[in-house]
Amino acid sequence: MKVSELGEDGLIKLLTRDLKQQIRVVCGPGDDCAVVKVGRQLQFLKTDCVVEQVHFLASHDPQAVGWKALCRSLSDIAAMGGVPHDALVSLAVPLDTEVKWLRRLYFGLGRAARKYRVNLVGGETSRSPGPIFISVFLTGAPARPNQYITRAGGRARDLLFVTGRLGGSLSGHHLSFQPRLEEAAWLVRHFQIHAMMDLSDGLAADLPRMAKASELGFRLDYEKIPLNRGASLTQGLQDGEDYELLFAVSPRTASKLVAAWPNKFPRVSLTAIGRFSEHDSQNLPGEGWQHFADR
Amino acid sequence: MKVSELGEDGLIKLLTRDLKQQIRVVCGPGDDCAVVKVGRQLQFLKTDCVVEQVHFLASHDPQAVGWKALCRSLSDIAAMGGVPHDALVSLAVPLDTEVKWLRRLYFGLGRAARKYRVNLVGGETSRSPGPIFISVFLTGAPARPNQYITRAGGRARDLLFVTGRLGGSLSGHHLSFQPRLEEAAWLVRHFQIHAMMDLSDGLAADLPRMAKASELGFRLDYEKIPLNRGASLTQGLQDGEDYELLFAVSPRTASKLVAAWPNKFPRVSLTAIGRFSEHDSQNLPGEGWQHFADR
């Protein structure tokens, strides 16, 4: 069987099912980050890569590529309710890559690192026989001591919220998005968040994952899905790389949250788009961004 | 300027020189691992990648490739005097990759993880338009509390030691080597090790790096360099991927160490191959394995 036939979720499940975990591992493969214990503290661990021709093109500004490479992992740390600490960068580039290109890439990485207070503590460079690969590794810690938010804690009747607007990311947003670190930290410090993840593969792919992890169904209110200018509902559901937060809270928490949000984040929208239920999920059109779909 | 003209050391220096480090960073880019503080504890961070056509071929057993991918980073944790903790794997593979190939790759990763007590806590898969790319991220902690060994602590008149034998790694050793974790942990727990690194780019490239970091010269005794069967002196100096330890100790420590080693590690040789000096270094033939040399 080929990777393209199995799909990403199936592949990860297959590859990781036989891994034995030691007791220090609090949360293993399958969520936005792994969570481990270092001494008495919880640590979040995340890795993510961007590949030329898949996540960016040679024609893109390398500074934006560097920004994206780090911010993708930052978005996952946010989604667990974490603050980022240290990052390493693993690079594979062809021999004829311009040093100027790499300096601009690092300028973008450095800009994201400064903005979100991440230490770029090291990395590694290698030769690539083809495309450029940039893999970022990131550590983090809970924004609220000893707490982390998985995809699995949703409860029936929880309201589902998304930050920002969805769809049409490929027109530019996917290279310049702002990971919702501040928003996520504020959420976990002030509210009981039952389940959370970041939207990287599109709502239609990611929401069913959160529902499955929480062993629940869901109902979406299509008319409420906040769309980016020019994006269709289909794009809002299926486009990947929104990097917004999707999370579930109780109806009681929801009303407090909706009242407090606009004062704290006047420039970022927050929208209730549906709810978890004990019933079957509705069928969503399309399946969001599939890493191994041939398109 | 192209990457191939600048070389790896120059590239890393250029890319990392403007990175601002926060106070938590104990040891930033340039050594085998980064060292940071997590609470009161020191943590080692390492990333390393293997790329198809550069570090392995499609014809190689994927299980050996997986072993190698994790053991390269393990070797760097050893070189800092660390024990490994948690690993993440970032994979980019073509759509038509056989799932069977990936399962064997993970079998190799898992075998190394079990043997060296590493938690494989997660990872990430992506599509590659060309070669397979495997990036491993690894955390670790000091084998001796609060201590880590850099390349920079060497002193004039220190004796230089290598574990095992050098040269000819491409005939198979590079896919099946054993990272010197146990040896390194024993060394730092029982002896004052001034400087240490692992030999990944060949003695002729790596020893000058350690000497430069320690601001010293060196003298090698060519006749003493322990060679693998069939390897020439040139190969012993220039071949990469030995993954043996190179370290510096005082003459006084050296005699105790030489007496104690054979009882502890009867199957691994330990050889004094030269010493640090205040004078200029001798010129070594060749420059070891250059990541960006076109060969």
Coordinates of C-alpha atoms in Angstrom, one line a residue, chain A residues 1 14 53 87 94 98 103 110 121 123 127 129 131 136-137 157 172 192 199 202 208 219 241 248-249 275 279 282 291:
Chain A
M1 CA 0.0 0.0 0.0
L14 CA -0.1 2.8 12.2
Q53 CA 6.9 22.9 -3.6
A87 CA 13.6 26.3 19.0
P94 CA 20.8 22.2 -2.5
E98 CA 22.2 31.4 -2.5
R103 CA 20.1 34.8 5.4
G110 CA 14.5 35.5 13.8
V121 CA 19.2 27.9 20.2
G123 CA 20.2 23.8 14.4
R127 CA 22.7 19.0 1.7
P129 CA 19.5 16.6 -3.6
P131 CA 13.8 20.6 -2.7
V136 CA 11.5 23.3 13.2
F137 CA 11.5 21.8 16.7
R157 CA -23.4 20.5 24.6
G172 CA -1.1 35.0 1.3
Q192 CA -12.1 26.4 31.6
L199 CA -6.9 24.7 12.3
G202 CA -9.2 23.1 7.4
P208 CA -14.0 15.8 13.1
R219 CA -23.4 20.3 14.7
E241 CA -3.4 26.7 6.9
A248 CA -14.9 23.9 23.1
V249 CA -16.3 25.5 26.3
R275 CA -21.7 22.7 19.3
H279 CA -25.4 12.3 18.4
Q282 CA -23.3 15.9 10.4
H291 CA -1.3 16.1 3.2

